[in-house]
Amino acid sequence: MTDYTISPAYEIINYAWTKLKSAGVLDVSNYYSESLNQTIMPFLPVQEQPEVNLDLGENTFFVYEYVVRPTDADFWRKSGQVIMYAYDNDFNKLAEIVEFFSDEFNRFDGTAADVNRGLLSSKFAFLTVTLGSATVDRTAYDDDGRMSAEIIIDFEFTRLSTQASGRAD
């Protein structure tokens, strides 16, 4: 039976968090939550933002949505988008994040190969991963006036172990 608890979007987000830390763009020590007694990933599904951002203080955080696109005649080839909003009070930090995503997510199948090497699940193979677009300095009227950057990652993937019916095992 197919495990649908890990989405392709989460794999992209996990990859981005790993790379943001290793590049020094975000400092993991800023994301320790006293209330949870652990380090938290600063990528929040859009519905969880109000409950969690108190633990993040003034640190950069991301709110994301996941979009599934229609499948064409190649039923095995699926596509989607992760739409992220990075929030910070510092324009320069947002510009740095946009530049990071521009460099890290610019190689289509090369980026997909990098994501595939770090997958949490063996249920996917990414075919392409690329920056769809990014904008910076969008004032957030709904989050204490912080500035934000919109980052859209486009991706194509396939579920592995697909049967002749087109369904995953």
Short mmCIF file of N, CA and C in Angstrom, two decimals:
data_model
loop_
_atom_site.label_atom_id
_atom_site.label_comp_id
_atom_site.label_asym_id
_atom_site.label_seq_id
_atom_site.Cartn_x
_atom_site.Cartn_y
_atom_site.Cartn_z
N MET A 1 0.84 -1.18 0.00
CA MET A 1 0.00 0.00 0.00
C MET A 1 0.89 1.25 0.00
N THR A 2 0.49 2.24 -0.73
CA THR A 2 1.26 3.47 -0.87
C THR A 2 1.16 4.31 0.40
N ASP A 3 2.30 4.87 0.80
CA ASP A 3 2.37 5.78 1.94
C ASP A 3 2.29 7.20 1.41
N TYR A 4 1.21 7.88 1.71
CA TYR A 4 1.01 9.25 1.24
C TYR A 4 1.34 10.29 2.30
N THR A 5 1.98 9.89 3.40
CA THR A 5 2.24 10.83 4.49
C THR A 5 3.39 11.78 4.18
N ILE A 6 4.31 11.40 3.31
CA ILE A 6 5.39 12.30 2.89
C ILE A 6 5.09 12.76 1.48
N SER A 7 4.99 14.06 1.31
CA SER A 7 4.67 14.60 -0.01
C SER A 7 5.96 15.00 -0.73
N PRO A 8 5.90 15.10 -2.04
CA PRO A 8 7.05 15.60 -2.78
C PRO A 8 7.43 17.02 -2.34
N ALA A 9 6.44 17.82 -1.96
CA ALA A 9 6.71 19.18 -1.49
C ALA A 9 7.57 19.15 -0.24
N TYR A 10 7.29 18.23 0.67
CA TYR A 10 8.09 18.15 1.89
C TYR A 10 9.53 17.77 1.57
N GLU A 11 9.73 16.93 0.59
CA GLU A 11 11.10 16.57 0.19
C GLU A 11 11.86 17.80 -0.33
N ILE A 12 11.19 18.64 -1.10
CA ILE A 12 11.81 19.88 -1.60
C ILE A 12 12.15 20.81 -0.43
N ILE A 13 11.23 20.94 0.51
CA ILE A 13 11.44 21.81 1.67
C ILE A 13 12.59 21.28 2.53
N ASN A 14 12.63 19.98 2.75
CA ASN A 14 13.71 19.40 3.54
C ASN A 14 15.07 19.66 2.87
N TYR A 15 15.12 19.52 1.56
CA TYR A 15 16.34 19.81 0.81
C TYR A 15 16.74 21.28 0.99
N ALA A 16 15.77 22.19 0.84
CA ALA A 16 16.06 23.62 0.98
C ALA A 16 16.59 23.94 2.38
N TRP A 17 15.97 23.38 3.42
CA TRP A 17 16.40 23.62 4.80
C TRP A 17 17.83 23.11 5.01
N THR A 18 18.13 21.92 4.51
CA THR A 18 19.47 21.36 4.63
C THR A 18 20.50 22.27 3.97
N LYS A 19 20.19 22.75 2.76
CA LYS A 19 21.12 23.60 2.02
C LYS A 19 21.24 25.00 2.62
N LEU A 20 20.14 25.56 3.11
CA LEU A 20 20.20 26.88 3.76
C LEU A 20 21.12 26.83 4.98
N LYS A 21 21.06 25.74 5.74
CA LYS A 21 21.93 25.58 6.91
C LYS A 21 23.39 25.41 6.49
N SER A 22 23.64 24.51 5.53
CA SER A 22 25.04 24.23 5.15
C SER A 22 25.69 25.42 4.45
N ALA A 23 24.92 26.26 3.78
CA ALA A 23 25.46 27.45 3.12
C ALA A 23 25.66 28.61 4.10
N GLY A 24 25.17 28.46 5.33
CA GLY A 24 25.30 29.52 6.32
C GLY A 24 24.31 30.66 6.15
N VAL A 25 23.31 30.46 5.32
CA VAL A 25 22.29 31.49 5.11
C VAL A 25 21.41 31.60 6.36
N LEU A 26 21.08 30.46 6.96
CA LEU A 26 20.33 30.44 8.21
C LEU A 26 21.14 29.66 9.25
N ASP A 27 21.12 30.15 10.48
CA ASP A 27 21.86 29.53 11.59
C ASP A 27 20.90 28.64 12.37
N VAL A 28 21.17 27.35 12.37
CA VAL A 28 20.29 26.38 13.03
C VAL A 28 20.09 26.69 14.51
N SER A 29 21.07 27.29 15.16
CA SER A 29 20.94 27.59 16.60
C SER A 29 19.83 28.62 16.88
N ASN A 30 19.43 29.38 15.87
CA ASN A 30 18.33 30.34 16.04
C ASN A 30 16.96 29.68 16.05
N TYR A 31 16.91 28.38 15.80
CA TYR A 31 15.62 27.71 15.65
C TYR A 31 15.37 26.66 16.73
N TYR A 32 15.99 26.87 17.88
CA TYR A 32 15.73 25.99 19.01
C TYR A 32 14.49 26.52 19.74
N SER A 33 13.51 25.65 19.93
CA SER A 33 12.27 26.03 20.59
C SER A 33 12.32 25.58 22.04
N GLU A 34 12.27 26.54 22.95
CA GLU A 34 12.24 26.23 24.38
C GLU A 34 10.97 25.45 24.74
N SER A 35 9.85 25.84 24.16
CA SER A 35 8.59 25.19 24.50
C SER A 35 8.52 23.74 24.01
N LEU A 36 9.17 23.46 22.88
CA LEU A 36 9.18 22.10 22.35
C LEU A 36 10.43 21.32 22.76
N ASN A 37 11.42 22.04 23.29
CA ASN A 37 12.68 21.44 23.72
C ASN A 37 13.41 20.73 22.57
N GLN A 38 13.37 21.34 21.40
CA GLN A 38 14.05 20.81 20.23
C GLN A 38 14.20 21.88 19.16
N THR A 39 15.05 21.61 18.18
CA THR A 39 15.21 22.50 17.04
C THR A 39 14.04 22.27 16.09
N ILE A 40 13.48 23.36 15.61
CA ILE A 40 12.36 23.24 14.67
C ILE A 40 12.77 23.75 13.30
N MET A 41 12.17 23.16 12.29
CA MET A 41 12.39 23.60 10.91
C MET A 41 11.53 24.84 10.68
N PRO A 42 12.11 25.93 10.18
CA PRO A 42 11.35 27.18 10.04
C PRO A 42 10.49 27.25 8.78
N PHE A 43 10.01 26.11 8.31
CA PHE A 43 9.10 26.05 7.17
C PHE A 43 7.76 25.55 7.69
N LEU A 44 6.75 26.39 7.60
CA LEU A 44 5.47 26.09 8.20
C LEU A 44 4.38 26.00 7.13
N PRO A 45 3.55 24.96 7.20
CA PRO A 45 2.39 24.95 6.31
C PRO A 45 1.54 26.18 6.62
N VAL A 46 0.92 26.72 5.63
CA VAL A 46 0.21 28.00 5.79
C VAL A 46 -0.78 27.96 6.94
N GLN A 47 -1.40 26.83 7.23
CA GLN A 47 -2.39 26.75 8.29
C GLN A 47 -1.78 26.80 9.69
N GLU A 48 -0.51 26.48 9.85
CA GLU A 48 0.11 26.40 11.18
C GLU A 48 0.84 27.66 11.59
N GLN A 49 0.91 28.65 10.75
CA GLN A 49 1.71 29.84 11.04
C GLN A 49 1.39 30.51 12.38
N PRO A 50 0.15 30.83 12.72
CA PRO A 50 -0.10 31.57 13.95
C PRO A 50 0.35 30.83 15.22
N GLU A 51 0.21 29.51 15.23
CA GLU A 51 0.55 28.74 16.41
C GLU A 51 2.05 28.64 16.64
N VAL A 52 2.85 28.73 15.58
CA VAL A 52 4.26 28.43 15.71
C VAL A 52 5.16 29.65 15.70
N ASN A 53 4.76 30.74 15.07
CA ASN A 53 5.73 31.82 14.90
C ASN A 53 6.15 32.49 16.20
N LEU A 54 5.47 32.26 17.29
CA LEU A 54 5.92 32.79 18.57
C LEU A 54 7.25 32.16 18.97
N ASP A 55 7.46 30.88 18.67
CA ASP A 55 8.72 30.21 18.97
C ASP A 55 9.85 30.69 18.07
N LEU A 56 9.54 31.28 16.94
CA LEU A 56 10.57 31.70 16.00
C LEU A 56 11.08 33.11 16.29
N GLY A 57 10.40 33.84 17.13
CA GLY A 57 10.85 35.18 17.49
C GLY A 57 11.02 36.06 16.27
N GLU A 58 12.16 36.73 16.18
CA GLU A 58 12.47 37.64 15.08
C GLU A 58 13.24 36.94 13.97
N ASN A 59 13.41 35.64 14.05
CA ASN A 59 14.19 34.90 13.05
C ASN A 59 13.41 34.74 11.75
N THR A 60 14.15 34.57 10.68
CA THR A 60 13.56 34.31 9.38
C THR A 60 12.75 33.03 9.44
N PHE A 61 11.56 33.05 8.85
CA PHE A 61 10.79 31.82 8.72
C PHE A 61 10.05 31.83 7.39
N PHE A 62 9.58 30.65 7.00
CA PHE A 62 8.91 30.45 5.73
C PHE A 62 7.52 29.87 5.97
N VAL A 63 6.57 30.33 5.19
CA VAL A 63 5.24 29.75 5.17
C VAL A 63 5.06 29.23 3.74
N TYR A 64 4.55 27.99 3.63
CA TYR A 64 4.47 27.40 2.28
C TYR A 64 3.12 26.80 1.98
N GLU A 65 2.88 26.70 0.69
CA GLU A 65 1.71 26.02 0.13
C GLU A 65 2.22 25.03 -0.91
N TYR A 66 1.45 24.02 -1.17
CA TYR A 66 1.81 22.97 -2.11
C TYR A 66 0.72 22.88 -3.17
N VAL A 67 1.11 22.99 -4.43
CA VAL A 67 0.17 22.95 -5.55
C VAL A 67 0.46 21.71 -6.40
N VAL A 68 -0.58 20.95 -6.69
CA VAL A 68 -0.47 19.79 -7.58
C VAL A 68 -1.03 20.21 -8.93
N ARG A 69 -0.29 19.95 -9.97
CA ARG A 69 -0.75 20.29 -11.33
C ARG A 69 -1.38 19.08 -11.98
N PRO A 70 -2.23 19.31 -12.95
CA PRO A 70 -2.86 18.19 -13.66
C PRO A 70 -1.83 17.33 -14.38
N THR A 71 -2.13 16.06 -14.49
CA THR A 71 -1.28 15.11 -15.20
C THR A 71 -1.74 15.03 -16.65
N ASP A 72 -0.76 15.00 -17.58
CA ASP A 72 -1.15 14.88 -18.99
C ASP A 72 -1.13 13.41 -19.40
N ALA A 73 -0.95 13.14 -20.67
CA ALA A 73 -0.98 11.77 -21.17
C ALA A 73 0.11 10.90 -20.56
N ASP A 74 1.22 11.49 -20.15
CA ASP A 74 2.27 10.74 -19.46
C ASP A 74 1.90 10.65 -17.99
N PHE A 75 0.98 9.74 -17.66
CA PHE A 75 0.40 9.67 -16.33
C PHE A 75 1.44 9.47 -15.23
N TRP A 76 2.55 8.91 -15.54
CA TRP A 76 3.59 8.62 -14.56
C TRP A 76 4.39 9.87 -14.18
N ARG A 77 4.30 10.90 -15.01
CA ARG A 77 5.05 12.14 -14.78
C ARG A 77 4.13 13.16 -14.13
N LYS A 78 4.38 13.46 -12.87
CA LYS A 78 3.55 14.38 -12.12
C LYS A 78 4.30 15.69 -11.92
N SER A 79 3.57 16.76 -11.68
CA SER A 79 4.23 18.05 -11.45
C SER A 79 3.53 18.83 -10.36
N GLY A 80 4.27 19.76 -9.81
CA GLY A 80 3.71 20.58 -8.75
C GLY A 80 4.58 21.79 -8.49
N GLN A 81 4.17 22.54 -7.50
CA GLN A 81 4.89 23.73 -7.07
C GLN A 81 4.88 23.81 -5.55
N VAL A 82 5.96 24.33 -5.01
CA VAL A 82 5.98 24.76 -3.62
C VAL A 82 6.06 26.28 -3.68
N ILE A 83 5.07 26.93 -3.10
CA ILE A 83 5.06 28.39 -3.05
C ILE A 83 5.39 28.77 -1.61
N MET A 84 6.52 29.45 -1.44
CA MET A 84 7.00 29.82 -0.11
C MET A 84 7.03 31.33 0.03
N TYR A 85 6.79 31.77 1.25
CA TYR A 85 6.96 33.17 1.60
C TYR A 85 7.97 33.21 2.74
N ALA A 86 9.10 33.87 2.51
CA ALA A 86 10.11 34.05 3.55
C ALA A 86 9.80 35.37 4.24
N TYR A 87 9.75 35.36 5.56
CA TYR A 87 9.46 36.56 6.34
C TYR A 87 10.66 36.96 7.17
N ASP A 88 10.98 38.24 7.14
CA ASP A 88 12.08 38.78 7.94
C ASP A 88 11.90 40.29 8.02
N ASN A 89 12.53 40.91 9.00
CA ASN A 89 12.53 42.37 9.13
C ASN A 89 13.66 43.02 8.36
N ASP A 90 14.55 42.22 7.79
CA ASP A 90 15.76 42.70 7.14
C ASP A 90 15.70 42.45 5.63
N PHE A 91 15.62 43.51 4.86
CA PHE A 91 15.59 43.39 3.39
C PHE A 91 16.81 42.62 2.88
N ASN A 92 18.00 42.89 3.43
CA ASN A 92 19.21 42.23 2.96
C ASN A 92 19.16 40.72 3.17
N LYS A 93 18.57 40.28 4.26
CA LYS A 93 18.44 38.84 4.51
C LYS A 93 17.51 38.21 3.46
N LEU A 94 16.42 38.89 3.16
CA LEU A 94 15.50 38.37 2.13
C LEU A 94 16.18 38.33 0.76
N ALA A 95 16.96 39.36 0.44
CA ALA A 95 17.69 39.37 -0.83
C ALA A 95 18.69 38.21 -0.87
N GLU A 96 19.36 37.95 0.25
CA GLU A 96 20.30 36.82 0.33
C GLU A 96 19.58 35.49 0.09
N ILE A 97 18.41 35.35 0.68
CA ILE A 97 17.63 34.11 0.52
C ILE A 97 17.21 33.93 -0.93
N VAL A 98 16.75 35.01 -1.57
CA VAL A 98 16.35 34.92 -2.98
C VAL A 98 17.55 34.54 -3.85
N GLU A 99 18.70 35.14 -3.60
CA GLU A 99 19.91 34.79 -4.36
C GLU A 99 20.31 33.34 -4.13
N PHE A 100 20.19 32.88 -2.89
CA PHE A 100 20.49 31.48 -2.58
C PHE A 100 19.60 30.56 -3.41
N PHE A 101 18.28 30.79 -3.38
CA PHE A 101 17.36 29.94 -4.14
C PHE A 101 17.64 30.03 -5.64
N SER A 102 18.01 31.21 -6.11
CA SER A 102 18.33 31.38 -7.53
C SER A 102 19.52 30.51 -7.93
N ASP A 103 20.52 30.42 -7.07
CA ASP A 103 21.69 29.58 -7.37
C ASP A 103 21.43 28.10 -7.13
N GLU A 104 20.79 27.78 -6.02
CA GLU A 104 20.63 26.37 -5.63
C GLU A 104 19.60 25.63 -6.47
N PHE A 105 18.61 26.34 -6.99
CA PHE A 105 17.50 25.70 -7.70
C PHE A 105 17.47 26.11 -9.17
N ASN A 106 18.64 26.19 -9.82
CA ASN A 106 18.66 26.68 -11.20
C ASN A 106 19.08 25.64 -12.24
N ARG A 107 19.20 24.37 -11.86
CA ARG A 107 19.79 23.39 -12.78
C ARG A 107 18.83 22.30 -13.25
N PHE A 108 17.56 22.49 -13.10
CA PHE A 108 16.54 21.55 -13.56
C PHE A 108 16.84 20.12 -13.14
N ASP A 109 17.39 19.29 -14.06
CA ASP A 109 17.65 17.89 -13.73
C ASP A 109 18.85 17.73 -12.79
N GLY A 110 19.79 18.67 -12.80
CA GLY A 110 20.91 18.63 -11.87
C GLY A 110 20.45 18.85 -10.44
N THR A 111 19.56 19.82 -10.24
CA THR A 111 18.99 20.05 -8.91
C THR A 111 18.15 18.85 -8.50
N ALA A 112 17.39 18.28 -9.44
CA ALA A 112 16.59 17.09 -9.13
C ALA A 112 17.48 15.95 -8.65
N ALA A 113 18.63 15.76 -9.28
CA ALA A 113 19.56 14.70 -8.86
C ALA A 113 20.05 14.96 -7.44
N ASP A 114 20.34 16.22 -7.11
CA ASP A 114 20.76 16.56 -5.75
C ASP A 114 19.65 16.27 -4.74
N VAL A 115 18.42 16.65 -5.07
CA VAL A 115 17.28 16.38 -4.18
C VAL A 115 17.12 14.87 -4.01
N ASN A 116 17.22 14.12 -5.09
CA ASN A 116 17.06 12.66 -5.02
C ASN A 116 18.08 12.01 -4.09
N ARG A 117 19.29 12.55 -4.03
CA ARG A 117 20.32 11.99 -3.14
C ARG A 117 19.98 12.16 -1.66
N GLY A 118 19.15 13.14 -1.33
CA GLY A 118 18.85 13.39 0.08
C GLY A 118 17.41 13.08 0.48
N LEU A 119 16.72 12.27 -0.30
CA LEU A 119 15.30 12.00 -0.03
C LEU A 119 15.08 11.33 1.32
N LEU A 120 13.99 11.70 1.97
CA LEU A 120 13.57 11.06 3.21
C LEU A 120 12.80 9.77 2.92
N SER A 121 12.24 9.68 1.73
CA SER A 121 11.41 8.55 1.34
C SER A 121 11.94 7.99 0.03
N SER A 122 11.74 6.72 -0.18
CA SER A 122 12.16 6.12 -1.46
C SER A 122 10.97 6.01 -2.42
N LYS A 123 9.94 6.77 -2.19
CA LYS A 123 8.73 6.69 -3.01
C LYS A 123 8.75 7.62 -4.22
N PHE A 124 9.74 8.52 -4.31
CA PHE A 124 9.76 9.50 -5.39
C PHE A 124 11.09 9.48 -6.12
N ALA A 125 11.03 9.91 -7.38
CA ALA A 125 12.23 10.27 -8.13
C ALA A 125 11.90 11.61 -8.78
N PHE A 126 12.66 12.63 -8.44
CA PHE A 126 12.44 13.94 -9.04
C PHE A 126 13.11 13.96 -10.40
N LEU A 127 12.41 14.53 -11.38
CA LEU A 127 12.91 14.61 -12.75
C LEU A 127 13.48 15.99 -13.03
N THR A 128 12.79 17.03 -12.58
CA THR A 128 13.29 18.40 -12.66
C THR A 128 12.88 19.15 -11.40
N VAL A 129 13.74 20.06 -10.96
CA VAL A 129 13.45 20.97 -9.85
C VAL A 129 14.09 22.30 -10.22
N THR A 130 13.30 23.37 -10.23
CA THR A 130 13.85 24.66 -10.63
C THR A 130 13.09 25.81 -9.98
N LEU A 131 13.76 26.94 -9.87
CA LEU A 131 13.12 28.15 -9.38
C LEU A 131 12.17 28.67 -10.45
N GLY A 132 10.89 28.73 -10.13
CA GLY A 132 9.90 29.28 -11.06
C GLY A 132 9.96 30.79 -11.08
N SER A 133 10.01 31.39 -9.89
CA SER A 133 10.15 32.84 -9.78
C SER A 133 10.43 33.20 -8.33
N ALA A 134 10.89 34.42 -8.12
CA ALA A 134 11.12 34.94 -6.78
C ALA A 134 10.97 36.46 -6.81
N THR A 135 10.31 36.98 -5.81
CA THR A 135 10.18 38.43 -5.66
C THR A 135 10.53 38.77 -4.22
N VAL A 136 11.13 39.93 -4.03
CA VAL A 136 11.54 40.34 -2.69
C VAL A 136 10.93 41.69 -2.35
N ASP A 137 10.79 41.95 -1.05
CA ASP A 137 10.30 43.22 -0.51
C ASP A 137 8.82 43.43 -0.74
N ARG A 138 8.07 42.42 -0.45
CA ARG A 138 6.63 42.54 -0.43
C ARG A 138 6.23 42.74 1.02
N THR A 139 5.77 43.91 1.41
CA THR A 139 5.43 44.18 2.80
C THR A 139 4.26 43.31 3.21
N ALA A 140 4.45 42.63 4.32
CA ALA A 140 3.41 41.72 4.81
C ALA A 140 2.48 42.48 5.74
N TYR A 141 1.29 42.68 5.32
CA TYR A 141 0.33 43.41 6.14
C TYR A 141 -0.24 42.53 7.25
N ASP A 142 -0.06 41.22 7.14
CA ASP A 142 -0.68 40.31 8.09
C ASP A 142 0.31 39.70 9.07
N ASP A 143 1.56 40.13 9.09
CA ASP A 143 2.53 39.56 10.03
C ASP A 143 3.40 40.65 10.62
N ASP A 144 2.79 41.54 11.38
CA ASP A 144 3.51 42.59 12.10
C ASP A 144 4.37 43.46 11.20
N GLY A 145 3.99 43.64 9.95
CA GLY A 145 4.71 44.52 9.05
C GLY A 145 6.04 44.01 8.57
N ARG A 146 6.34 42.74 8.78
CA ARG A 146 7.59 42.18 8.26
C ARG A 146 7.58 42.23 6.74
N MET A 147 8.77 42.28 6.18
CA MET A 147 8.90 42.18 4.74
C MET A 147 8.88 40.70 4.37
N SER A 148 8.58 40.42 3.13
CA SER A 148 8.55 39.03 2.70
C SER A 148 9.07 38.89 1.27
N ALA A 149 9.47 37.69 0.97
CA ALA A 149 9.88 37.34 -0.38
C ALA A 149 9.07 36.12 -0.79
N GLU A 150 8.54 36.14 -1.99
CA GLU A 150 7.82 34.99 -2.51
C GLU A 150 8.79 34.18 -3.37
N ILE A 151 8.84 32.87 -3.11
CA ILE A 151 9.73 31.97 -3.83
C ILE A 151 8.89 30.81 -4.33
N ILE A 152 8.93 30.56 -5.63
CA ILE A 152 8.15 29.47 -6.21
C ILE A 152 9.12 28.45 -6.82
N ILE A 153 9.02 27.23 -6.34
CA ILE A 153 9.83 26.13 -6.86
C ILE A 153 8.92 25.22 -7.68
N ASP A 154 9.25 25.04 -8.95
CA ASP A 154 8.52 24.12 -9.83
C ASP A 154 9.24 22.78 -9.83
N PHE A 155 8.49 21.68 -9.87
CA PHE A 155 9.13 20.37 -9.92
C PHE A 155 8.27 19.36 -10.66
N GLU A 156 8.96 18.38 -11.22
CA GLU A 156 8.32 17.21 -11.82
C GLU A 156 8.91 15.99 -11.14
N PHE A 157 8.07 14.99 -10.93
CA PHE A 157 8.51 13.78 -10.24
C PHE A 157 7.70 12.60 -10.72
N THR A 158 8.12 11.44 -10.31
CA THR A 158 7.34 10.23 -10.53
C THR A 158 7.34 9.44 -9.23
N ARG A 159 6.28 8.70 -9.01
CA ARG A 159 6.25 7.78 -7.88
C ARG A 159 6.93 6.50 -8.33
N LEU A 160 7.76 5.97 -7.49
CA LEU A 160 8.49 4.75 -7.84
C LEU A 160 7.61 3.52 -7.58
N SER A 161 7.98 2.41 -8.19
CA SER A 161 7.26 1.15 -8.07
C SER A 161 5.84 1.24 -8.58
N THR A 162 5.65 1.99 -9.65
CA THR A 162 4.32 2.14 -10.22
C THR A 162 3.94 0.89 -10.98
N GLN A 163 2.72 0.43 -10.77
CA GLN A 163 2.21 -0.74 -11.46
C GLN A 163 1.68 -0.34 -12.83
N ALA A 164 1.34 -1.31 -13.64
CA ALA A 164 0.82 -1.04 -14.98
C ALA A 164 -0.44 -0.19 -14.94
N SER A 165 -1.17 -0.23 -13.83
CA SER A 165 -2.41 0.55 -13.71
C SER A 165 -2.12 2.05 -13.57
N GLY A 166 -0.86 2.41 -13.30
CA GLY A 166 -0.54 3.80 -13.09
C GLY A 166 -0.59 4.20 -11.63
N ARG A 167 -0.95 3.28 -10.77
CA ARG A 167 -1.01 3.53 -9.33
C ARG A 167 0.29 3.07 -8.69
N ALA A 168 0.69 3.77 -7.64
CA ALA A 168 1.86 3.32 -6.89
C ALA A 168 1.50 2.05 -6.13
N ASP A 169 2.51 1.25 -5.83
CA ASP A 169 2.22 -0.03 -5.16
C ASP A 169 1.71 0.13 -3.75
#
